[in-house]
Amino acid sequence: MVKRIPIVENILGANERLAVKNRAALDAAGVFSLNFMASPGAGKTSLIEITIRNLSEQLHLAVIDGDIATSLDADRAAAAGAIAVQINTGGECHLDAAMIQAALPKLNLRMIDLLIVENVGNLVCPASFQLGTHKSILIASIPEGDDKPYKYPGMYRGVDALVINKIDLLPYVNFDMDYFQRGVEILNPDLVTFPLSCSSGEGIEAWVNWVTTAIEQQRSFVDYRS
Amino acid sequence: MHELTVTENILEIALCHAASAQARRITSLYLVIGQLSSIIDDSVQFYWDIISKGTLADGACLHFQRIPLEMVCQACDHRYSPHGEDFACPDCGSTKVKPLAGEEFYLEAIDVETDG
């Protein structure tokens, strides 16, 4: 006998269930967490370094670094003053919740205020895999071109904040900011956006303030619940 | 791309439901994939043929239902399917728009053979 079994189950549901567990572990330890996503070369590691340098006096920071093969990025995060854990994905194009679950026990979460997860440089796959982090941050950069929101709608739709890095290069590159921001607005209305330059330091203060405010809001939310 | 991971997940969900139904064999799987989900059918099929071998789903047929992107304009309520790269409202030009359909990514059903 042949019969049809209705299922209607999210194909990536197993990943999402693990992400929920990761979030619970982070919340229980009072850790606020960010997932940095971007194309290769947009400035994820540079933004991590500059964020660490601005916050390491007042907060304990940790970085989980996803990379295909090397530990170059984790080394830079450690040199800047954070505790760094490297995940080598062995060719996988994104981090997933299981990789984060495996990395979390390597950190003493109770001692950490802010955890930044640096995803694999890729504007497609990381958008599909929740990790359990509190906020997803997309780092765009001027030399990538102004058409990226139109070409990678999935990535631009799912994020909580957008950093536009390398604004010091605007005079040298054909980048129509209005066209770029129109594309963002269509996909993610009222998305909070930080134009900045990790090289010149311009715009960094607004970004750092947003991170510290987000941490405070998370703490008061957790306090309220407990 | 992550079609291998996706295909493994599809197999796992299907096998789990087939086992609960005490099925002898899975003959068909019905997938619903929105236009905004970045998955290539041929690639999923390629991995499927490899990883389903020797399981209850060996030889099962994958059916892909593709859901086109459908947007609604929050300024004028116009419903439309965008053409090309620009998702803005074609009627009033507003960028205050949101997708109604096209983000689906789920296994809707499977067909199984049972003894009963």
mmCIF file of C-alpha atoms in Angstrom:
data_model
loop_
_atom_site.group_PDB
_atom_site.id
_atom_site.type_symbol
_atom_site.label_atom_id
_atom_site.label_comp_id
_atom_site.label_asym_id
_atom_site.label_seq_id
_atom_site.Cartn_x
_atom_site.Cartn_y
_atom_site.Cartn_z
ATOM 1 C CA MET A 1 0.000 0.000 0.000
ATOM 2 C CA VAL A 2 1.282 3.474 -0.886
ATOM 3 C CA LYS A 3 0.326 6.337 1.341
ATOM 4 C CA ARG A 4 1.263 9.978 1.645
ATOM 5 C CA ILE A 5 2.644 11.251 4.955
ATOM 6 C CA PRO A 6 2.288 15.008 5.430
ATOM 7 C CA ILE A 7 5.410 16.491 7.046
ATOM 8 C CA VAL A 8 5.807 20.272 6.496
ATOM 9 C CA GLU A 9 9.132 20.448 8.305
ATOM 10 C CA ASN A 10 11.802 23.091 7.770
ATOM 11 C CA ILE A 11 14.697 21.417 5.975
ATOM 12 C CA LEU A 12 17.220 23.164 8.221
ATOM 13 C CA GLY A 13 15.122 22.618 11.355
ATOM 14 C CA ALA A 14 17.783 20.431 13.004
ATOM 15 C CA ASN A 15 20.259 23.321 12.782
ATOM 16 C CA GLU A 16 17.700 25.731 14.188
ATOM 17 C CA ARG A 17 16.999 23.481 17.177
ATOM 18 C CA LEU A 18 20.724 23.443 17.960
ATOM 19 C CA ALA A 19 20.876 27.223 17.550
ATOM 20 C CA VAL A 20 18.169 27.563 20.206
ATOM 21 C CA LYS A 21 20.314 25.469 22.571
ATOM 22 C CA ASN A 22 23.367 27.642 21.860
ATOM 23 C CA ARG A 23 21.351 30.752 22.631
ATOM 24 C CA ALA A 24 20.176 29.252 25.912
ATOM 25 C CA ALA A 25 23.779 28.438 26.902
ATOM 26 C CA LEU A 26 24.889 31.995 26.079
ATOM 27 C CA ASP A 27 21.963 33.545 27.937
ATOM 28 C CA ALA A 28 22.539 31.357 30.994
ATOM 29 C CA ALA A 29 26.143 32.581 31.177
ATOM 30 C CA GLY A 30 25.220 36.229 30.516
ATOM 31 C CA VAL A 31 27.114 36.414 27.224
ATOM 32 C CA PHE A 32 25.977 38.766 24.456
ATOM 33 C CA SER A 33 26.904 37.466 21.019
ATOM 34 C CA LEU A 34 27.266 38.751 17.467
ATOM 35 C CA ASN A 35 27.542 36.827 14.182
ATOM 36 C CA PHE A 36 29.750 38.726 11.701
ATOM 37 C CA MET A 37 29.002 37.855 8.089
ATOM 38 C CA ALA A 38 30.534 39.351 4.949
ATOM 39 C CA SER A 39 32.241 38.537 1.687
ATOM 40 C CA PRO A 40 35.970 37.740 1.890
ATOM 41 C CA GLY A 41 37.975 40.928 2.328
ATOM 42 C CA ALA A 42 35.141 43.182 3.515
ATOM 43 C CA GLY A 43 36.844 43.757 6.867
ATOM 44 C CA LYS A 44 35.330 41.291 9.357
ATOM 45 C CA THR A 45 38.635 40.709 11.125
ATOM 46 C CA SER A 46 39.575 44.404 11.026
ATOM 47 C CA LEU A 47 36.247 45.341 12.600
ATOM 48 C CA ILE A 48 36.764 42.641 15.241
ATOM 49 C CA GLU A 49 40.218 44.032 16.057
ATOM 50 C CA ILE A 50 38.982 47.590 16.348
ATOM 51 C CA THR A 51 35.960 46.513 18.424
ATOM 52 C CA ILE A 52 38.247 44.588 20.800
ATOM 53 C CA ARG A 53 40.623 47.558 21.150
ATOM 54 C CA ASN A 54 37.740 49.886 21.968
ATOM 55 C CA LEU A 55 36.026 47.597 24.472
ATOM 56 C CA SER A 56 38.678 45.382 26.066
ATOM 57 C CA GLU A 57 39.229 47.739 29.007
ATOM 58 C CA GLN A 58 35.618 47.539 30.138
ATOM 59 C CA LEU A 59 34.517 44.101 28.862
ATOM 60 C CA HIS A 60 35.814 40.555 28.506
ATOM 61 C CA LEU A 61 35.758 39.634 24.855
ATOM 62 C CA ALA A 62 36.006 36.345 23.000
ATOM 63 C CA VAL A 63 36.043 35.496 19.318
ATOM 64 C CA ILE A 64 35.098 32.275 17.556
ATOM 65 C CA ASP A 65 36.726 32.350 14.159
ATOM 66 C CA GLY A 66 35.420 30.305 11.274
ATOM 67 C CA ASP A 67 37.870 29.760 8.480
ATOM 68 C CA ILE A 68 38.363 27.165 5.779
ATOM 69 C CA ALA A 69 41.909 26.236 6.827
ATOM 70 C CA THR A 70 44.109 28.801 8.599
ATOM 71 C CA SER A 71 44.235 30.424 12.040
ATOM 72 C CA LEU A 72 45.300 33.831 10.681
ATOM 73 C CA ASP A 73 42.091 35.554 11.789
ATOM 74 C CA ALA A 74 42.038 34.007 15.270
ATOM 75 C CA ASP A 75 45.686 35.031 15.700
ATOM 76 C CA ARG A 76 44.766 38.639 14.877
ATOM 77 C CA ALA A 77 41.851 38.598 17.340
ATOM 78 C CA ALA A 78 44.108 37.161 20.064
ATOM 79 C CA ALA A 79 46.794 39.759 19.336
ATOM 80 C CA ALA A 80 44.181 42.503 19.725
ATOM 81 C CA GLY A 81 43.359 41.229 23.228
ATOM 82 C CA ALA A 82 40.489 38.761 22.979
ATOM 83 C CA ILE A 83 40.284 35.073 23.823
ATOM 84 C CA ALA A 84 40.127 33.393 20.420
ATOM 85 C CA VAL A 85 38.933 29.961 19.335
ATOM 86 C CA GLN A 86 39.522 28.781 15.802
ATOM 87 C CA ILE A 87 37.088 26.565 13.896
ATOM 88 C CA ASN A 88 38.494 25.168 10.671
ATOM 89 C CA THR A 89 35.519 24.189 8.571
ATOM 90 C CA GLY A 90 37.634 22.050 6.259
ATOM 91 C CA GLY A 91 36.109 23.552 3.155
ATOM 92 C CA GLU A 92 32.553 24.128 4.405
ATOM 93 C CA CYS A 93 31.289 27.477 3.153
ATOM 94 C CA HIS A 94 29.590 28.561 6.394
ATOM 95 C CA LEU A 95 29.471 27.971 10.132
ATOM 96 C CA ASP A 96 26.503 26.084 11.528
ATOM 97 C CA ALA A 97 24.994 25.703 14.982
ATOM 98 C CA ALA A 98 26.730 22.353 15.585
ATOM 99 C CA MET A 99 30.169 23.936 15.057
ATOM 100 C CA ILE A 100 29.328 26.672 17.572
ATOM 101 C CA GLN A 101 28.016 24.085 20.024
ATOM 102 C CA ALA A 102 31.352 22.270 19.758
ATOM 103 C CA ALA A 103 33.345 25.498 20.209
ATOM 104 C CA LEU A 104 31.478 26.937 23.217
ATOM 105 C CA PRO A 105 32.965 24.501 25.807
ATOM 106 C CA LYS A 106 36.433 25.792 24.855
ATOM 107 C CA LEU A 107 35.472 29.155 26.342
ATOM 108 C CA ASN A 108 34.857 29.987 29.965
ATOM 109 C CA LEU A 109 31.520 31.614 29.170
ATOM 110 C CA ARG A 110 30.961 32.920 32.708
ATOM 111 C CA MET A 111 34.011 35.141 32.251
ATOM 112 C CA ILE A 112 32.890 36.576 28.896
ATOM 113 C CA ASP A 113 30.700 39.623 28.233
ATOM 114 C CA LEU A 114 30.825 39.770 24.451
ATOM 115 C CA LEU A 115 31.344 36.906 22.008
ATOM 116 C CA ILE A 116 31.913 37.698 18.343
ATOM 117 C CA VAL A 117 31.573 34.847 15.868
ATOM 118 C CA GLU A 118 33.412 35.493 12.623
ATOM 119 C CA ASN A 119 31.653 33.491 9.931
ATOM 120 C CA VAL A 120 33.279 32.185 6.754
ATOM 121 C CA GLY A 121 33.591 34.916 4.119
ATOM 122 C CA ASN A 122 30.585 34.278 1.883
ATOM 123 C CA LEU A 123 27.416 36.244 1.062
ATOM 124 C CA VAL A 124 25.218 33.209 0.364
ATOM 125 C CA CYS A 125 25.431 30.209 2.687
ATOM 126 C CA PRO A 126 25.925 31.775 6.156
ATOM 127 C CA ALA A 127 22.535 33.498 5.794
ATOM 128 C CA SER A 128 20.743 30.125 5.873
ATOM 129 C CA PHE A 129 22.322 28.771 9.071
ATOM 130 C CA GLN A 130 21.330 30.277 12.397
ATOM 131 C CA LEU A 131 24.013 29.933 15.060
ATOM 132 C CA GLY A 132 22.099 31.038 18.148
ATOM 133 C CA THR A 133 23.866 34.404 18.393
ATOM 134 C CA HIS A 134 21.843 37.406 19.548
ATOM 135 C CA LYS A 135 22.432 39.685 16.567
ATOM 136 C CA SER A 136 23.576 39.123 12.991
ATOM 137 C CA ILE A 137 25.837 41.795 11.543
ATOM 138 C CA LEU A 138 26.581 42.173 7.840
ATOM 139 C CA ILE A 139 29.778 43.979 6.910
ATOM 140 C CA ALA A 140 29.617 45.417 3.410
ATOM 141 C CA SER A 141 32.515 47.385 1.956
ATOM 142 C CA ILE A 142 32.784 50.085 -0.656
ATOM 143 C CA PRO A 143 35.106 48.279 -3.138
ATOM 144 C CA GLU A 144 32.666 45.331 -3.371
ATOM 145 C CA GLY A 145 30.315 47.551 -5.364
ATOM 146 C CA ASP A 146 26.889 49.071 -4.799
ATOM 147 C CA ASP A 147 24.915 46.198 -6.356
ATOM 148 C CA LYS A 148 25.396 43.635 -3.582
ATOM 149 C CA PRO A 149 21.968 44.029 -1.900
ATOM 150 C CA TYR A 150 20.364 43.299 -5.275
ATOM 151 C CA LYS A 151 22.578 40.272 -5.904
ATOM 152 C CA TYR A 152 22.465 38.723 -2.419
ATOM 153 C CA PRO A 153 18.953 39.470 -1.119
ATOM 154 C CA GLY A 154 18.930 36.515 1.299
ATOM 155 C CA MET A 155 21.908 37.871 3.207
ATOM 156 C CA TYR A 156 20.655 41.466 3.356
ATOM 157 C CA ARG A 157 17.171 40.378 4.456
ATOM 158 C CA GLY A 158 18.243 38.443 7.517
ATOM 159 C CA VAL A 159 20.585 40.783 9.394
ATOM 160 C CA ASP A 160 20.039 43.090 12.410
ATOM 161 C CA ALA A 161 22.677 45.713 11.588
ATOM 162 C CA LEU A 162 24.751 46.713 8.584
ATOM 163 C CA VAL A 163 28.289 48.047 8.693
ATOM 164 C CA ILE A 164 29.501 49.764 5.518
ATOM 165 C CA ASN A 165 33.283 49.560 5.792
ATOM 166 C CA LYS A 166 36.057 51.359 3.860
ATOM 167 C CA ILE A 167 34.125 54.615 3.391
ATOM 168 C CA ASP A 168 37.533 56.323 3.113
ATOM 169 C CA LEU A 169 37.700 54.761 -0.378
ATOM 170 C CA LEU A 170 34.498 56.451 -1.620
ATOM 171 C CA PRO A 171 36.378 59.165 -3.573
ATOM 172 C CA TYR A 172 38.298 56.512 -5.521
ATOM 173 C CA VAL A 173 35.607 53.949 -6.321
ATOM 174 C CA ASN A 174 32.409 54.046 -8.371
ATOM 175 C CA PHE A 175 29.907 53.433 -5.607
ATOM 176 C CA ASP A 176 26.442 54.981 -5.729
ATOM 177 C CA MET A 177 25.427 55.141 -2.058
ATOM 178 C CA ASP A 178 21.791 56.020 -2.878
ATOM 179 C CA TYR A 179 21.477 52.990 -5.160
ATOM 180 C CA PHE A 180 23.072 50.756 -2.508
ATOM 181 C CA GLN A 181 20.849 52.053 0.288
ATOM 182 C CA ARG A 182 17.719 51.760 -1.861
ATOM 183 C CA GLY A 183 18.527 48.063 -2.323
ATOM 184 C CA VAL A 184 18.993 47.642 1.435
ATOM 185 C CA GLU A 185 15.768 49.531 2.259
ATOM 186 C CA ILE A 186 13.704 47.249 -0.007
ATOM 187 C CA LEU A 187 15.012 44.101 1.669
ATOM 188 C CA ASN A 188 15.396 45.252 5.247
ATOM 189 C CA PRO A 189 13.487 48.467 6.015
ATOM 190 C CA ASP A 190 14.916 50.743 8.700
ATOM 191 C CA LEU A 191 17.999 48.557 9.130
ATOM 192 C CA VAL A 192 20.459 50.266 11.474
ATOM 193 C CA THR A 193 23.528 51.144 9.403
ATOM 194 C CA PHE A 194 27.082 52.172 10.340
ATOM 195 C CA PRO A 195 29.174 53.725 7.581
ATOM 196 C CA LEU A 196 32.741 53.586 8.865
ATOM 197 C CA SER A 197 36.376 53.005 8.073
ATOM 198 C CA CYS A 198 38.468 50.560 10.063
ATOM 199 C CA SER A 199 41.566 52.246 8.556
ATOM 200 C CA SER A 200 40.817 55.872 9.356
ATOM 201 C CA GLY A 201 38.640 55.242 12.426
ATOM 202 C CA GLU A 202 35.822 57.397 11.068
ATOM 203 C CA GLY A 203 32.403 56.192 12.238
ATOM 204 C CA ILE A 204 33.794 53.630 14.703
ATOM 205 C CA GLU A 205 32.426 55.426 17.765
ATOM 206 C CA ALA A 206 28.793 55.025 16.629
ATOM 207 C CA TRP A 207 29.368 51.310 16.036
ATOM 208 C CA VAL A 208 31.016 50.767 19.420
ATOM 209 C CA ASN A 209 28.209 52.690 21.155
ATOM 210 C CA TRP A 210 25.627 50.502 19.449
ATOM 211 C CA VAL A 211 27.417 47.347 20.650
ATOM 212 C CA THR A 212 27.653 48.572 24.260
ATOM 213 C CA THR A 213 23.993 49.643 24.247
ATOM 214 C CA ALA A 214 22.962 46.266 22.819
ATOM 215 C CA ILE A 215 24.897 44.500 25.606
ATOM 216 C CA GLU A 216 23.197 46.636 28.273
ATOM 217 C CA GLN A 217 19.767 45.989 26.769
ATOM 218 C CA GLN A 218 20.443 42.263 26.708
ATOM 219 C CA ARG A 219 21.550 42.304 30.345
ATOM 220 C CA SER A 220 18.464 44.144 31.528
ATOM 221 C CA PHE A 221 16.298 41.733 29.516
ATOM 222 C CA VAL A 222 17.983 38.705 31.102
ATOM 223 C CA ASP A 223 17.784 40.313 34.570
ATOM 224 C CA TYR A 224 14.102 41.029 34.020
ATOM 225 C CA ARG A 225 13.412 37.435 33.052
ATOM 226 C CA SER A 226 15.267 36.010 35.997
ATOM 227 C CA MET B 1 26.997 26.102 -1.675
ATOM 228 C CA HIS B 2 25.649 23.759 0.947
ATOM 229 C CA GLU B 3 23.486 21.353 -1.042
ATOM 230 C CA LEU B 4 25.124 18.325 0.590
ATOM 231 C CA THR B 5 24.096 19.507 4.081
ATOM 232 C CA VAL B 6 20.624 20.312 2.818
ATOM 233 C CA THR B 7 20.278 16.918 1.125
ATOM 234 C CA GLU B 8 21.441 15.102 4.273
ATOM 235 C CA ASN B 9 18.816 16.996 6.265
ATOM 236 C CA ILE B 10 16.087 16.077 3.774
ATOM 237 C CA LEU B 11 17.057 12.403 3.994
ATOM 238 C CA GLU B 12 17.151 12.479 7.793
ATOM 239 C CA ILE B 13 13.689 14.061 8.106
ATOM 240 C CA ALA B 14 12.211 11.646 5.543
ATOM 241 C CA LEU B 15 13.750 8.552 7.166
ATOM 242 C CA CYS B 16 12.525 9.628 10.587
ATOM 243 C CA HIS B 17 8.926 10.007 9.392
ATOM 244 C CA ALA B 18 9.103 6.796 7.350
ATOM 245 C CA ALA B 19 10.295 4.879 10.419
ATOM 246 C CA SER B 20 7.404 6.238 12.541
ATOM 247 C CA ALA B 21 4.981 5.087 9.835
ATOM 248 C CA GLN B 22 6.716 1.676 9.701
ATOM 249 C CA ALA B 23 7.199 2.169 5.962
ATOM 250 C CA ARG B 24 8.942 -0.387 3.814
ATOM 251 C CA ARG B 25 10.140 2.133 1.283
ATOM 252 C CA ILE B 26 9.976 5.845 0.474
ATOM 253 C CA THR B 27 8.879 6.378 -3.132
ATOM 254 C CA SER B 28 8.568 10.177 -3.409
ATOM 255 C CA LEU B 29 9.541 13.355 -1.554
ATOM 256 C CA TYR B 30 7.800 16.698 -2.071
ATOM 257 C CA LEU B 31 10.000 19.734 -1.458
ATOM 258 C CA VAL B 32 8.780 23.330 -1.396
ATOM 259 C CA ILE B 33 11.510 25.836 -2.200
ATOM 260 C CA GLY B 34 11.001 29.594 -2.475
ATOM 261 C CA GLN B 35 12.753 31.662 -5.099
ATOM 262 C CA LEU B 36 14.821 33.467 -2.446
ATOM 263 C CA SER B 37 16.225 30.174 -1.107
ATOM 264 C CA SER B 38 19.531 29.591 -2.804
ATOM 265 C CA ILE B 39 19.382 25.913 -3.655
ATOM 266 C CA ILE B 40 20.113 24.259 -6.981
ATOM 267 C CA ASP B 41 17.741 21.356 -7.713
ATOM 268 C CA ASP B 42 20.233 19.454 -9.888
ATOM 269 C CA SER B 43 22.847 19.589 -7.172
ATOM 270 C CA VAL B 44 20.429 18.276 -4.520
ATOM 271 C CA GLN B 45 19.438 15.481 -6.939
ATOM 272 C CA PHE B 46 23.131 14.651 -7.522
ATOM 273 C CA TYR B 47 23.825 14.256 -3.782
ATOM 274 C CA TRP B 48 20.485 12.509 -3.255
ATOM 275 C CA ASP B 49 21.364 9.707 -5.673
ATOM 276 C CA ILE B 50 24.565 9.080 -3.697
ATOM 277 C CA ILE B 51 23.445 9.410 -0.077
ATOM 278 C CA SER B 52 20.048 7.699 -0.368
ATOM 279 C CA LYS B 53 21.669 4.461 -1.619
ATOM 280 C CA GLY B 54 21.031 1.536 0.696
ATOM 281 C CA THR B 55 18.411 3.437 2.747
ATOM 282 C CA LEU B 56 14.604 3.187 2.738
ATOM 283 C CA ALA B 57 14.679 6.122 0.340
ATOM 284 C CA ASP B 58 16.884 4.450 -2.268
ATOM 285 C CA GLY B 59 15.429 5.267 -5.688
ATOM 286 C CA ALA B 60 12.834 7.709 -4.337
ATOM 287 C CA CYS B 61 11.843 10.527 -6.647
ATOM 288 C CA LEU B 62 12.452 14.146 -5.577
ATOM 289 C CA HIS B 63 9.704 16.603 -6.562
ATOM 290 C CA PHE B 64 10.641 20.271 -6.365
ATOM 291 C CA GLN B 65 7.854 22.808 -6.077
ATOM 292 C CA ARG B 66 9.376 26.204 -6.735
ATOM 293 C CA ILE B 67 7.489 29.163 -5.247
ATOM 294 C CA PRO B 68 7.995 32.414 -7.148
ATOM 295 C CA LEU B 69 8.731 35.575 -5.230
ATOM 296 C CA GLU B 70 5.565 37.555 -4.520
ATOM 297 C CA MET B 71 5.782 40.999 -2.942
ATOM 298 C CA VAL B 72 3.231 43.393 -1.483
ATOM 299 C CA CYS B 73 3.689 47.173 -1.441
ATOM 300 C CA GLN B 74 2.970 48.617 1.980
ATOM 301 C CA ALA B 75 2.284 52.038 0.469
ATOM 302 C CA CYS B 76 -0.353 51.079 -2.142
ATOM 303 C CA ASP B 77 -1.120 47.381 -1.383
ATOM 304 C CA HIS B 78 -0.163 46.340 -4.914
ATOM 305 C CA ARG B 79 0.833 42.654 -5.166
ATOM 306 C CA TYR B 80 3.432 41.709 -7.738
ATOM 307 C CA SER B 81 6.204 39.341 -8.729
ATOM 308 C CA PRO B 82 9.372 41.373 -9.260
ATOM 309 C CA HIS B 83 11.184 41.053 -12.553
ATOM 310 C CA GLY B 84 14.926 41.480 -12.582
ATOM 311 C CA GLU B 85 16.979 42.889 -9.747
ATOM 312 C CA ASP B 86 14.693 45.681 -8.574
ATOM 313 C CA PHE B 87 12.156 44.568 -5.973
ATOM 314 C CA ALA B 88 10.555 48.036 -5.547
ATOM 315 C CA CYS B 89 6.819 48.470 -6.260
ATOM 316 C CA PRO B 90 6.324 48.695 -10.044
ATOM 317 C CA ASP B 91 3.101 50.722 -9.566
ATOM 318 C CA CYS B 92 4.039 53.521 -7.157
ATOM 319 C CA GLY B 93 7.829 53.070 -6.926
ATOM 320 C CA SER B 94 7.803 52.669 -3.130
ATOM 321 C CA THR B 95 10.617 50.743 -1.472
ATOM 322 C CA LYS B 96 8.385 49.909 1.532
ATOM 323 C CA VAL B 97 7.654 46.412 0.344
ATOM 324 C CA LYS B 98 7.738 42.937 1.801
ATOM 325 C CA PRO B 99 7.714 39.372 0.482
ATOM 326 C CA LEU B 100 4.484 37.385 0.821
ATOM 327 C CA ALA B 101 5.927 34.232 -0.723
ATOM 328 C CA GLY B 102 9.250 33.013 -2.018
ATOM 329 C CA GLU B 103 11.115 32.250 1.222
ATOM 330 C CA GLU B 104 9.802 28.683 1.688
ATOM 331 C CA PHE B 105 12.243 25.895 2.434
ATOM 332 C CA TYR B 106 10.551 22.774 3.693
ATOM 333 C CA LEU B 107 9.736 19.111 3.100
ATOM 334 C CA GLU B 108 5.979 19.030 2.601
ATOM 335 C CA ALA B 109 5.264 15.303 2.382
ATOM 336 C CA ILE B 110 6.582 11.893 1.447
ATOM 337 C CA ASP B 111 4.970 8.902 -0.245
ATOM 338 C CA VAL B 112 5.749 5.577 1.378
ATOM 339 C CA GLU B 113 4.944 1.934 0.805
ATOM 340 C CA THR B 114 3.697 0.105 3.865
ATOM 341 C CA ASP B 115 2.767 -3.501 4.533
ATOM 342 C CA GLY B 116 -0.650 -2.610 5.883
#
